[in-house]
CSV table of C-alpha atoms and ligand atoms in Angstrom, one decimal:
chain,number,residue,atom,x,y,z
A,13,MET,CA,0.1,0.0,-0.1
A,14,SER,CA,1.4,3.4,-0.9
A,15,ARG,CA,2.2,6.0,1.7
A,16,THR,CA,2.1,9.7,1.7
A,17,VAL,CA,3.0,12.0,4.3
A,18,ILE,CA,1.9,15.6,4.3
A,19,ARG,CA,4.4,17.5,6.4
A,20,GLY,CA,4.5,20.8,8.0
A,21,GLY,CA,1.0,22.2,7.4
A,22,LEU,CA,-1.7,23.7,9.8
A,23,VAL,CA,-4.3,20.9,9.9
A,24,ILE,CA,-7.8,22.8,10.2
A,25,THR,CA,-11.0,20.9,10.8
A,26,ALA,CA,-14.4,22.0,12.0
A,27,ALA,CA,-13.3,21.1,15.7
A,28,GLU,CA,-9.5,22.3,15.8
A,29,GLU,CA,-6.3,23.6,14.4
A,30,MET,CA,-3.0,21.9,14.8
A,31,HIS,CA,0.5,22.1,13.2
A,32,ALA,CA,0.5,18.3,12.5
A,33,ASP,CA,2.0,16.1,9.9
A,34,VAL,CA,-0.6,13.6,8.3
A,35,LEU,CA,0.1,10.0,7.3
A,36,VAL,CA,-2.0,8.5,4.4
A,37,GLU,CA,-1.8,4.8,3.6
A,38,GLY,CA,-3.5,3.7,0.5
A,39,GLU,CA,-6.9,5.5,0.4
A,40,GLN,CA,-7.3,6.6,4.2
A,41,VAL,CA,-5.7,8.7,6.7
A,42,VAL,CA,-4.2,6.5,9.4
A,43,ALA,CA,-2.5,9.0,11.6
A,44,LEU,CA,-1.8,12.5,12.6
A,45,ALA,CA,1.3,13.6,14.7
A,46,ALA,CA,2.6,16.9,15.7
A,47,THR,CA,5.0,18.4,13.3
A,48,GLY,CA,8.7,17.9,14.5
A,49,SER,CA,7.6,15.1,17.0
A,50,ASP,CA,9.6,11.7,17.2
A,51,ALA,CA,6.4,10.1,15.9
A,52,ALA,CA,6.0,12.0,12.9
A,53,ASP,CA,9.7,12.2,12.1
A,54,ALA,CA,9.8,8.3,12.2
A,55,TRP,CA,7.4,8.1,9.5
A,56,THR,CA,8.7,6.8,6.2
A,57,ALA,CA,6.7,7.2,2.9
A,58,ASP,CA,6.7,6.9,-0.9
A,59,ARG,CA,5.7,10.5,-1.4
A,60,VAL,CA,6.2,13.6,0.8
A,61,ILE,CA,4.1,16.6,0.3
A,62,ASP,CA,5.5,19.8,1.9
A,63,ALA,CA,2.7,21.9,3.3
A,64,THR,CA,4.9,24.3,5.2
A,65,GLY,CA,3.2,27.7,5.4
A,66,LEU,CA,-0.1,26.1,4.1
A,67,TYR,CA,-3.3,24.5,5.4
A,68,VAL,CA,-4.2,20.9,5.3
A,69,ILE,CA,-7.9,20.8,5.2
A,70,PRO,CA,-10.7,18.1,4.5
A,71,GLY,CA,-11.8,18.2,0.9
A,72,GLY,CA,-14.9,20.3,0.4
A,73,VAL,CA,-18.2,18.5,0.3
A,74,ASP,CA,-20.8,20.0,-2.1
A,75,ALA,CA,-24.1,18.9,-1.1
A,76,HIS,CA,-26.1,20.5,-4.0
A,77,THR,CA,-25.0,20.0,-7.6
A,78,HIS,CA,-26.8,19.6,-10.8
A,79,MET,CA,-24.8,17.9,-13.6
A,80,GLN,CA,-26.3,17.2,-16.7
A,81,LEU,CA,-29.8,18.4,-15.2
A,82,PRO,CA,-32.5,18.5,-18.1
A,83,PHE,CA,-34.1,22.0,-17.3
A,84,GLY,CA,-36.3,24.4,-19.4
A,85,GLY,CA,-35.7,22.5,-22.7
A,86,THR,CA,-32.0,22.2,-22.3
A,87,GLU,CA,-29.5,20.6,-20.1
A,88,ALA,CA,-27.0,21.8,-17.5
A,89,SER,CA,-23.7,22.2,-19.4
A,90,ASP,CA,-21.2,20.4,-17.1
A,91,THR,CA,-21.3,16.6,-17.5
A,92,PHE,CA,-20.3,14.4,-14.4
A,93,GLU,CA,-17.0,14.4,-16.0
A,94,THR,CA,-16.4,18.1,-16.6
A,95,GLY,CA,-18.1,19.1,-13.7
A,96,THR,CA,-16.3,16.9,-10.9
A,97,ARG,CA,-13.0,17.8,-12.5
A,98,ALA,CA,-13.7,21.4,-12.0
A,99,ALA,CA,-14.9,20.6,-8.3
A,100,ALA,CA,-11.5,19.1,-7.8
A,101,PHE,CA,-9.8,22.0,-8.9
A,102,GLY,CA,-11.5,24.1,-6.6
A,103,GLY,CA,-10.6,21.7,-3.5
A,104,THR,CA,-13.9,20.1,-3.6
A,105,THR,CA,-13.6,16.2,-3.2
A,106,THR,CA,-17.2,15.0,-2.9
A,107,ILE,CA,-20.7,16.1,-4.5
A,108,VAL,CA,-23.9,15.2,-3.7
A,109,ASP,CA,-26.1,15.5,-7.2
A,110,PHE,CA,-29.7,15.4,-7.5
A,111,ALA,CA,-31.2,12.4,-9.4
A,112,VAL,CA,-34.8,13.3,-10.9
A,113,GLN,CA,-38.0,11.4,-10.7
A,114,SER,CA,-40.0,12.7,-13.6
A,115,VAL,CA,-43.7,12.8,-13.7
A,116,GLY,CA,-45.3,9.3,-14.5
A,117,SER,CA,-41.8,7.5,-13.8
A,118,SER,CA,-40.4,5.7,-10.8
A,119,LEU,CA,-37.8,6.7,-8.4
A,120,ARG,CA,-35.7,3.7,-9.6
A,121,ALA,CA,-35.8,4.7,-13.3
A,122,GLY,CA,-34.7,8.2,-12.2
A,123,LEU,CA,-31.9,7.0,-9.9
A,124,ASP,CA,-30.7,4.4,-12.5
A,125,ALA,CA,-30.5,7.0,-15.1
A,126,TRP,CA,-28.4,9.3,-12.9
A,127,HIS,CA,-26.2,6.3,-12.1
A,128,ASP,CA,-25.7,5.7,-15.8
A,129,LYS,CA,-24.8,9.5,-16.3
A,130,ALA,CA,-22.0,9.4,-13.4
A,131,ALA,CA,-20.7,6.1,-13.6
A,132,GLY,CA,-17.0,5.7,-14.9
A,133,VAL,CA,-16.5,9.3,-15.7
A,134,CYS,CA,-16.1,11.2,-12.1
A,135,ALA,CA,-12.9,12.8,-11.1
A,136,ILE,CA,-14.0,12.7,-7.3
A,137,ASP,CA,-16.5,10.8,-5.2
A,138,TYR,CA,-20.1,11.4,-5.6
A,139,SER,CA,-23.5,10.3,-4.0
A,140,PHE,CA,-27.1,11.1,-4.9
A,141,HIS,CA,-30.3,12.7,-3.3
A,142,MET,CA,-33.5,12.0,-5.0
A,143,ILE,CA,-35.7,14.8,-6.3
A,144,LEU,CA,-39.5,13.6,-6.0
A,145,GLY,CA,-41.2,14.9,-8.9
A,146,ASP,CA,-44.4,12.6,-8.6
A,147,VAL,CA,-45.3,11.9,-5.1
A,148,ASN,CA,-47.9,8.9,-5.1
A,149,ASP,CA,-48.3,5.8,-3.3
A,150,ALA,CA,-45.8,3.8,-5.6
A,151,SER,CA,-43.2,6.5,-5.1
A,152,LEU,CA,-43.7,6.9,-1.4
A,153,LYS,CA,-43.0,3.1,-1.0
A,154,GLU,CA,-39.8,3.4,-3.1
A,155,MET,CA,-38.5,5.9,-0.7
A,156,ASP,CA,-38.0,3.1,1.9
A,157,LEU,CA,-36.0,1.1,-0.6
A,158,LEU,CA,-33.8,4.0,-1.6
A,159,VAL,CA,-33.1,4.9,2.0
A,160,ASP,CA,-31.8,1.3,2.6
A,161,GLU,CA,-29.6,1.5,-0.4
A,162,GLY,CA,-28.0,4.9,0.7
A,163,VAL,CA,-29.9,7.5,-1.1
A,164,THR,CA,-31.2,9.1,2.2
A,165,SER,CA,-32.4,12.4,1.3
A,166,PHE,CA,-35.4,13.6,-0.9
A,167,LYS,CA,-35.9,17.0,-2.4
A,168,LEU,CA,-39.6,18.4,-2.9
A,169,PHE,CA,-40.4,21.7,-4.8
A,170,MET,CA,-43.0,24.2,-3.7
A,171,ALA,CA,-42.1,26.0,-7.0
A,172,TYR,CA,-42.1,25.0,-10.6
A,173,PRO,CA,-45.8,23.9,-11.1
A,174,GLY,CA,-46.3,21.4,-13.7
A,175,VAL,CA,-42.5,20.3,-13.5
A,176,PHE,CA,-41.1,19.5,-10.2
A,177,TYR,CA,-44.2,21.0,-8.0
A,178,SER,CA,-45.8,19.2,-5.0
A,179,ASP,CA,-48.9,20.3,-3.5
A,180,ASP,CA,-49.1,20.3,0.5
A,181,GLY,CA,-50.8,17.0,0.5
A,182,GLN,CA,-48.0,15.5,-1.2
A,183,ILE,CA,-45.3,17.3,0.8
A,184,LEU,CA,-47.1,16.2,4.0
A,185,ARG,CA,-47.0,12.5,2.9
A,186,ALA,CA,-43.5,12.6,1.9
A,187,MET,CA,-42.5,14.1,5.2
A,188,GLN,CA,-44.5,11.5,7.0
A,189,ARG,CA,-42.6,8.8,5.0
A,190,GLY,CA,-39.2,10.5,5.9
A,191,ALA,CA,-40.0,10.7,9.5
A,192,ALA,CA,-40.5,6.8,9.4
A,193,ASN,CA,-37.8,5.8,7.2
A,194,GLY,CA,-35.1,8.4,8.3
A,195,GLY,CA,-34.8,10.1,4.8
A,196,LEU,CA,-34.3,13.8,5.1
A,197,ILE,CA,-36.8,16.1,3.3
A,198,MET,CA,-35.0,19.1,1.4
A,199,MET,CA,-37.3,21.9,0.4
A,200,HIS,CA,-37.2,24.2,-2.5
A,201,ALA,CA,-39.3,26.9,-0.5
A,202,GLU,CA,-41.0,29.4,-3.0
A,203,ASN,CA,-44.8,29.7,-3.6
A,204,GLY,CA,-44.7,28.7,-7.3
A,205,ILE,CA,-48.3,28.9,-7.9
A,206,ALA,CA,-48.4,32.5,-6.9
A,207,ILE,CA,-45.2,33.2,-8.7
A,208,ASP,CA,-46.7,32.0,-11.8
A,209,VAL,CA,-49.5,34.5,-11.6
A,210,LEU,CA,-46.8,37.3,-11.2
A,211,VAL,CA,-44.8,35.8,-14.2
A,212,GLU,CA,-47.9,35.9,-16.3
A,213,GLN,CA,-48.7,39.6,-15.4
A,214,ALA,CA,-45.3,40.7,-15.9
A,215,LEU,CA,-45.0,39.4,-19.2
A,216,ALA,CA,-48.5,40.6,-20.2
A,217,ALA,CA,-47.2,44.3,-19.0
A,218,GLY,CA,-44.0,43.8,-21.2
A,219,ARG,CA,-41.7,43.4,-18.4
A,220,THR,CA,-39.7,40.7,-20.1
A,221,ASP,CA,-36.0,41.4,-19.1
A,222,PRO,CA,-33.9,39.1,-16.5
A,223,ARG,CA,-34.4,41.5,-13.7
A,224,TYR,CA,-38.1,40.8,-13.6
A,225,HIS,CA,-37.2,37.1,-12.6
A,226,GLY,CA,-36.0,38.7,-9.3
A,227,GLU,CA,-39.0,41.0,-8.8
A,228,VAL,CA,-41.7,38.4,-9.4
A,229,ARG,CA,-40.1,35.7,-7.4
A,230,ARG,CA,-40.9,37.8,-4.3
A,231,GLU,CA,-39.0,37.6,-1.1
A,232,LEU,CA,-42.5,37.3,1.0
A,233,LEU,CA,-43.3,34.1,-1.4
A,234,GLU,CA,-40.0,32.5,0.0
A,235,ALA,CA,-40.6,33.3,3.4
A,236,GLU,CA,-44.1,32.0,3.2
A,237,ALA,CA,-43.1,28.9,1.6
A,238,THR,CA,-40.5,28.4,4.3
A,239,HIS,CA,-43.0,28.9,7.1
A,240,ARG,CA,-45.3,26.5,5.4
A,241,ALA,CA,-42.5,23.9,5.1
A,242,VAL,CA,-41.6,24.2,8.8
A,243,LYS,CA,-45.3,23.8,9.8
A,244,LEU,CA,-45.9,20.9,7.5
A,245,SER,CA,-42.7,19.3,8.9
A,246,GLN,CA,-43.8,19.9,12.4
A,247,VAL,CA,-47.1,18.3,11.6
A,248,ALA,CA,-45.3,15.2,10.1
A,249,GLY,CA,-42.8,15.0,12.8
A,250,SER,CA,-39.9,15.1,10.3
A,251,PRO,CA,-36.6,17.0,10.2
A,252,LEU,CA,-36.4,19.6,7.4
A,253,TYR,CA,-33.4,21.1,5.4
A,254,VAL,CA,-34.2,24.1,3.2
A,255,VAL,CA,-32.1,24.5,0.3
A,256,HIS,CA,-30.8,27.7,-1.5
A,257,VAL,CA,-31.9,30.0,1.3
A,258,SER,CA,-31.7,33.8,-0.1
A,259,ALA,CA,-34.0,36.1,1.8
A,260,ALA,CA,-33.5,37.6,5.1
A,261,SER,CA,-37.0,36.9,6.1
A,262,ALA,CA,-36.6,33.2,5.1
A,263,VAL,CA,-33.8,33.1,7.5
A,264,ALA,CA,-35.8,34.6,10.3
A,265,GLU,CA,-38.4,31.7,9.7
A,266,LEU,CA,-35.7,29.2,10.1
A,267,ALA,CA,-34.2,30.9,13.2
A,268,LYS,CA,-37.7,31.3,14.9
A,269,ALA,CA,-38.2,27.4,14.2
A,270,ARG,CA,-34.9,26.4,15.5
A,271,ASP,CA,-35.4,28.8,18.6
A,272,GLU,CA,-38.5,26.5,19.2
A,273,GLY,CA,-36.4,23.5,19.2
A,274,LEU,CA,-37.5,22.2,15.8
A,275,PRO,CA,-35.0,19.9,13.9
A,276,VAL,CA,-35.0,22.6,10.9
A,277,PHE,CA,-31.8,23.3,8.9
A,278,GLY,CA,-30.8,25.6,6.1
A,279,GLU,CA,-28.4,26.0,3.2
A,280,THR,CA,-27.4,29.1,1.6
A,281,CYS,CA,-24.8,29.4,-1.8
A,282,PRO,CA,-22.2,31.6,-2.6
A,283,GLN,CA,-24.2,33.6,-5.1
A,284,TYR,CA,-26.8,34.8,-2.5
A,285,LEU,CA,-23.5,35.8,-0.2
A,286,TYR,CA,-21.8,37.7,-3.1
A,287,LEU,CA,-24.1,38.7,-5.8
A,288,SER,CA,-27.3,40.6,-5.9
A,289,THR,CA,-30.3,42.1,-7.9
A,290,ASP,CA,-27.7,44.5,-9.1
A,291,ASN,CA,-26.4,41.8,-11.3
A,292,LEU,CA,-29.6,40.7,-12.6
A,293,ALA,CA,-30.2,44.2,-13.6
A,294,GLU,CA,-26.8,44.5,-15.7
A,295,PRO,CA,-27.5,46.0,-19.1
A,296,GLY,CA,-28.4,44.2,-22.3
A,297,PHE,CA,-29.2,40.6,-21.6
A,298,GLU,CA,-26.2,40.1,-19.2
A,299,GLY,CA,-28.6,39.8,-16.2
A,300,ALA,CA,-29.5,36.5,-17.6
A,301,LYS,CA,-26.2,34.8,-16.4
A,302,TYR,CA,-27.6,35.6,-12.9
A,303,VAL,CA,-30.9,33.9,-13.3
A,304,CYS,CA,-31.5,31.2,-10.7
A,305,SER,CA,-34.1,30.3,-8.1
A,306,THR,CA,-34.4,31.4,-5.3
A,307,PRO,CA,-33.3,34.4,-7.0
A,308,LEU,CA,-30.6,36.9,-6.1
A,309,ARG,CA,-31.9,39.4,-3.9
A,310,PRO,CA,-31.0,43.0,-2.7
A,311,ARG,CA,-27.6,43.2,-1.4
A,312,GLU,CA,-29.1,44.2,2.3
A,313,HIS,CA,-30.2,40.6,2.5
A,314,GLN,CA,-26.5,39.4,2.7
A,315,ALA,CA,-25.9,40.5,6.2
A,316,ALA,CA,-28.7,38.3,7.5
A,317,LEU,CA,-27.1,35.1,5.6
A,318,TRP,CA,-23.7,35.8,7.0
A,319,ARG,CA,-25.2,36.3,10.4
A,320,GLY,CA,-27.2,33.0,9.9
A,321,LEU,CA,-24.1,31.1,9.1
A,322,ARG,CA,-22.3,32.5,12.3
A,323,THR,CA,-25.2,31.8,14.6
A,324,ASN,CA,-25.9,28.3,12.9
A,325,ASP,CA,-29.4,29.3,11.9
A,326,LEU,CA,-27.8,28.1,8.5
A,327,GLN,CA,-25.5,25.2,8.6
A,328,VAL,CA,-24.4,24.6,5.0
A,329,VAL,CA,-23.1,26.3,2.1
A,330,SER,CA,-23.5,24.3,-1.2
A,331,THR,CA,-23.4,25.8,-4.7
A,332,ASP,CA,-26.4,24.7,-6.3
A,333,HIS,CA,-23.9,24.4,-9.4
A,334,CYS,CA,-26.4,24.2,-12.3
A,335,PRO,CA,-24.4,25.8,-15.3
A,336,PHE,CA,-25.9,27.0,-18.6
A,337,CYS,CA,-23.7,28.8,-21.3
A,338,PHE,CA,-24.8,32.3,-22.1
A,339,VAL,CA,-24.5,31.5,-25.7
A,340,GLY,CA,-27.4,29.2,-26.8
A,341,GLN,CA,-28.7,28.4,-23.5
A,342,LYS,CA,-29.5,31.4,-21.3
A,343,GLU,CA,-30.3,33.1,-24.5
A,344,LEU,CA,-33.4,30.9,-24.8
A,345,GLY,CA,-35.0,33.6,-22.6
A,346,ARG,CA,-34.4,36.7,-24.8
A,347,GLY,CA,-37.6,38.5,-24.6
A,348,ASP,CA,-39.1,36.2,-22.1
A,349,PHE,CA,-37.4,36.1,-18.8
A,350,SER,CA,-39.3,33.0,-17.7
A,351,LYS,CA,-37.5,31.0,-20.4
A,352,ILE,CA,-34.1,31.7,-19.1
A,353,PRO,CA,-32.9,28.3,-17.7
A,354,ASN,CA,-32.4,28.6,-14.1
A,355,GLY,CA,-29.1,28.1,-12.4
A,356,LEU,CA,-25.5,29.5,-12.0
A,357,PRO,CA,-22.1,27.7,-12.2
A,358,GLY,CA,-20.0,27.6,-9.0
A,359,VAL,CA,-18.7,24.2,-8.0
A,360,GLU,CA,-15.0,25.3,-8.6
A,361,ASN,CA,-15.4,28.5,-6.8
A,362,ARG,CA,-17.0,27.7,-3.5
A,363,MET,CA,-14.0,26.9,-1.2
A,364,ASP,CA,-12.2,29.9,-2.3
A,365,LEU,CA,-15.1,32.3,-2.2
A,366,LEU,CA,-15.8,31.1,1.6
A,367,HIS,CA,-11.9,31.3,2.3
A,368,GLN,CA,-12.4,35.1,1.0
A,369,ALA,CA,-15.2,35.2,3.8
A,370,VAL,CA,-12.5,34.3,6.4
A,371,LEU,CA,-10.3,36.8,5.4
A,372,ASP,CA,-13.0,39.5,5.1
A,373,GLY,CA,-14.1,38.8,8.9
A,374,HIS,CA,-17.2,37.0,8.1
A,375,LEU,CA,-16.4,33.6,9.3
A,376,THR,CA,-13.5,31.9,11.2
A,377,ARG,CA,-11.3,29.2,9.6
A,378,ARG,CA,-13.0,26.4,11.5
A,379,ARG,CA,-16.4,27.7,10.6
A,380,TRP,CA,-15.3,27.6,6.9
A,381,ILE,CA,-14.4,24.1,7.3
A,382,GLU,CA,-17.5,23.2,9.2
A,383,ILE,CA,-20.2,24.9,6.6
A,384,ALA,CA,-18.1,23.6,3.7
A,385,CYS,CA,-16.9,20.3,4.6
A,386,ALA,CA,-17.8,18.8,8.1
A,387,THR,CA,-21.7,19.6,8.3
A,388,PRO,CA,-22.6,18.9,4.7
A,389,ALA,CA,-20.9,15.5,5.4
A,390,ARG,CA,-22.8,14.9,8.6
A,391,MET,CA,-26.1,16.2,7.3
A,392,PHE,CA,-26.0,13.8,4.5
A,393,GLY,CA,-24.5,10.6,6.3
A,394,LEU,CA,-21.0,10.8,5.0
A,395,TYR,CA,-19.2,11.6,8.1
A,396,PRO,CA,-16.4,10.9,9.2
A,397,ARG,CA,-15.4,9.2,6.0
A,398,LYS,CA,-15.8,12.8,4.4
A,399,GLY,CA,-15.6,16.1,6.0
A,400,THR,CA,-12.7,15.9,8.4
A,401,VAL,CA,-9.0,15.0,8.7
A,402,ALA,CA,-8.9,12.0,11.2
A,403,PRO,CA,-7.5,8.6,11.3
A,404,GLY,CA,-10.1,6.3,9.4
A,405,ALA,CA,-11.1,9.2,7.2
A,406,ASP,CA,-10.9,8.9,3.5
A,407,ALA,CA,-7.7,10.7,2.4
A,408,ASP,CA,-9.8,13.4,0.7
A,409,LEU,CA,-7.3,16.2,1.5
A,410,VAL,CA,-6.4,19.7,0.3
A,411,VAL,CA,-3.2,21.5,0.7
A,412,TYR,CA,-4.4,25.0,0.7
A,413,ASP,CA,-2.3,28.2,-0.1
A,414,PRO,CA,-4.1,31.0,1.9
A,415,ALA,CA,-2.1,33.5,0.3
A,416,ALA,CA,-2.3,32.6,-3.3
A,417,GLU,CA,-3.9,35.5,-5.2
A,418,GLN,CA,-6.3,34.7,-8.3
A,419,THR,CA,-8.6,36.6,-10.5
A,420,VAL,CA,-11.5,34.5,-11.3
A,421,SER,CA,-12.5,34.2,-14.7
A,422,ALA,CA,-14.2,32.0,-17.5
A,423,ALA,CA,-11.0,32.2,-19.4
A,424,THR,CA,-9.3,30.1,-16.7
A,425,HIS,CA,-11.8,28.2,-14.8
A,426,HIS,CA,-12.4,24.4,-15.6
A,427,MET,CA,-16.4,24.3,-15.8
A,428,ASN,CA,-17.8,23.8,-18.9
A,429,VAL,CA,-19.6,27.0,-19.1
A,430,ASP,CA,-19.0,30.1,-21.2
A,431,TYR,CA,-19.0,32.7,-18.3
A,432,SER,CA,-18.2,33.0,-14.8
A,433,ALA,CA,-20.8,34.6,-12.2
A,434,TYR,CA,-17.6,36.0,-10.5
A,435,GLU,CA,-15.6,37.3,-13.3
A,436,GLY,CA,-12.7,39.5,-12.3
A,437,ARG,CA,-13.1,39.0,-8.7
A,438,ARG,CA,-10.0,39.0,-6.9
A,439,LEU,CA,-9.6,36.3,-4.3
A,440,THR,CA,-6.8,35.3,-1.8
A,441,GLY,CA,-6.5,31.6,-1.2
A,442,ARG,CA,-6.4,28.5,-3.4
A,443,ALA,CA,-6.1,24.7,-3.5
A,444,ARG,CA,-2.4,23.7,-4.4
A,445,THR,CA,-2.8,20.1,-4.2
A,446,VAL,CA,-5.9,18.0,-3.9
A,447,LEU,CA,-6.1,14.3,-2.9
A,448,SER,CA,-9.1,12.1,-3.5
A,449,ARG,CA,-9.0,8.9,-1.4
A,450,GLY,CA,-5.1,9.2,-1.2
A,451,THR,CA,-4.6,10.0,-5.0
A,452,VAL,CA,-3.2,13.3,-5.9
A,453,VAL,CA,-5.8,14.5,-8.5
A,454,VAL,CA,-4.8,18.2,-8.9
A,455,ASP,CA,-1.3,19.8,-8.1
A,456,ASP,CA,-0.2,23.3,-8.7
A,457,GLY,CA,-2.9,23.9,-11.4
A,458,VAL,CA,-2.2,20.6,-13.2
A,459,TYR,CA,-4.9,17.8,-13.3
A,460,LEU,CA,-3.5,14.5,-12.5
A,461,GLY,CA,-6.7,12.6,-12.0
A,462,ARG,CA,-8.7,10.5,-14.3
A,463,PRO,CA,-12.3,9.9,-15.3
A,464,GLY,CA,-13.8,7.1,-13.2
A,465,HIS,CA,-11.4,7.5,-10.1
A,466,GLY,CA,-14.5,9.0,-8.4
A,467,ARG,CA,-16.6,6.4,-6.7
A,468,TYR,CA,-20.1,6.3,-5.9
A,469,GLN,CA,-20.7,6.8,-2.0
A,470,PRO,CA,-23.9,5.2,-0.5
A,471,ARG,CA,-25.0,7.3,2.6
A,472,SER,CA,-26.3,6.6,6.0
A,473,THR,CA,-29.2,8.7,7.4
A,474,CYS,CA,-28.8,12.3,8.6
A,475,GLN,CA,-25.9,12.4,11.4
A,476,TYR,CA,-26.9,16.0,12.3
A,477,LEU,CA,-29.9,15.5,14.5
B,529,URP,O1,-31.9,27.9,-10.2
B,529,URP,C1,-31.7,26.8,-9.8
B,529,URP,N1,-31.6,26.6,-8.6
B,529,URP,N2,-31.6,25.9,-10.5
B,529,URP,C2,-31.5,24.5,-10.2
B,529,URP,C3,-32.6,23.7,-9.8
B,529,URP,C4,-33.3,24.1,-8.4
B,529,URP,O2,-34.1,24.5,-8.1
B,529,URP,O3,-32.3,23.7,-7.5
B,530,ZN,ZN1,-34.3,24.3,-6.0
B,531,ZN,ZN1,-30.6,22.9,-7.1
């Protein structure tokens, strides 16, 4: 079995920081010892990675991606191959993507289709959540089977009538089933029925530009849906994880529920922390690059999101990576914002944007690792295999240079999309060496991995309760 030692770095986990050497045997971390100690100095290895002056952190766990998602008559532009390679460049070593059950079809068929897309091509490890697009007696029964085989979380939509939408009765039934079988319900909380009325009215009044996407998807309709989801979960006696929270008032709903002791959790995404309706209003059709749902909010909302991350009213930052090229894909919505495919690229940028947040004083270093690595792993049943640096954990490790300067750009990123949502942004910090299960997959900007190295990871039920 090959042995690698990472020497001299500052190891950062959600729980602690220590100057330690890390010994990897095969695919796993087997020991940590204080740098310079007799124990560490006695280690022999096939490969020594010098991390002096650098951080050694767990590989990022991005619990919300959509590779190759069919949406709005097109398909997300990153394949599992290109998207996971880009993730690796950005220091993310596990993704949890969303398999889709379409209307009239089974969970099994949807899950099999996503396995087919991902098998043999991923650069890093991957798991699946299941989107429940058609809640009925048969799919409710199938939820139990999926939980048993390691697909332990289910996304429901209060938005997108006619596509993924579930009504309150369907939501309640799925939550009841989740309460019984341990599956965690993830909610897209926006009142889609009301939004569709506002979309129709906006278009009829000639308001067709991308910025109206943000205006019709009103903050109140995110807050209302969040409140309703909390109450339905309370009735069902199930935990709830609200995805891509963007509005201050939705954070307030989660905080209130948590203050009442309810097992309610929230995720936000870098786009809501760094971008705003100003981007949606960019001239020409540029705003289309920033169309996602929930939508970007006025920048005043960002303070509430950062605060929520600090107070643990929000526990996770995922990307909701769902890229569509500007040319030929976002352009489908010229003259009608409701036809712009929803989603932003970001799987490559998340770890660095959050490291910048450490430098900017929004987060501590350990909180950075907690929201980007440890908690997503615990929330979705991958801990401590993923999300930490400890004996027995997978050697998904990032040697991170906290002083490296970069300018984010589509010209240099590795995601298969023709623009960057963060174009021109200067960031300090970058992954230098990335290991996935003990194999170096990225070193100094060079890809050393291979399609198919990434392995499917069945998950246990939520470990965060
Ligand atoms: O705009 C988004 N978020 N697209 C992906 C689908 C979803 O709702 O997560
Ligand atoms: Zn969603
Ligand atoms: Zn999503």
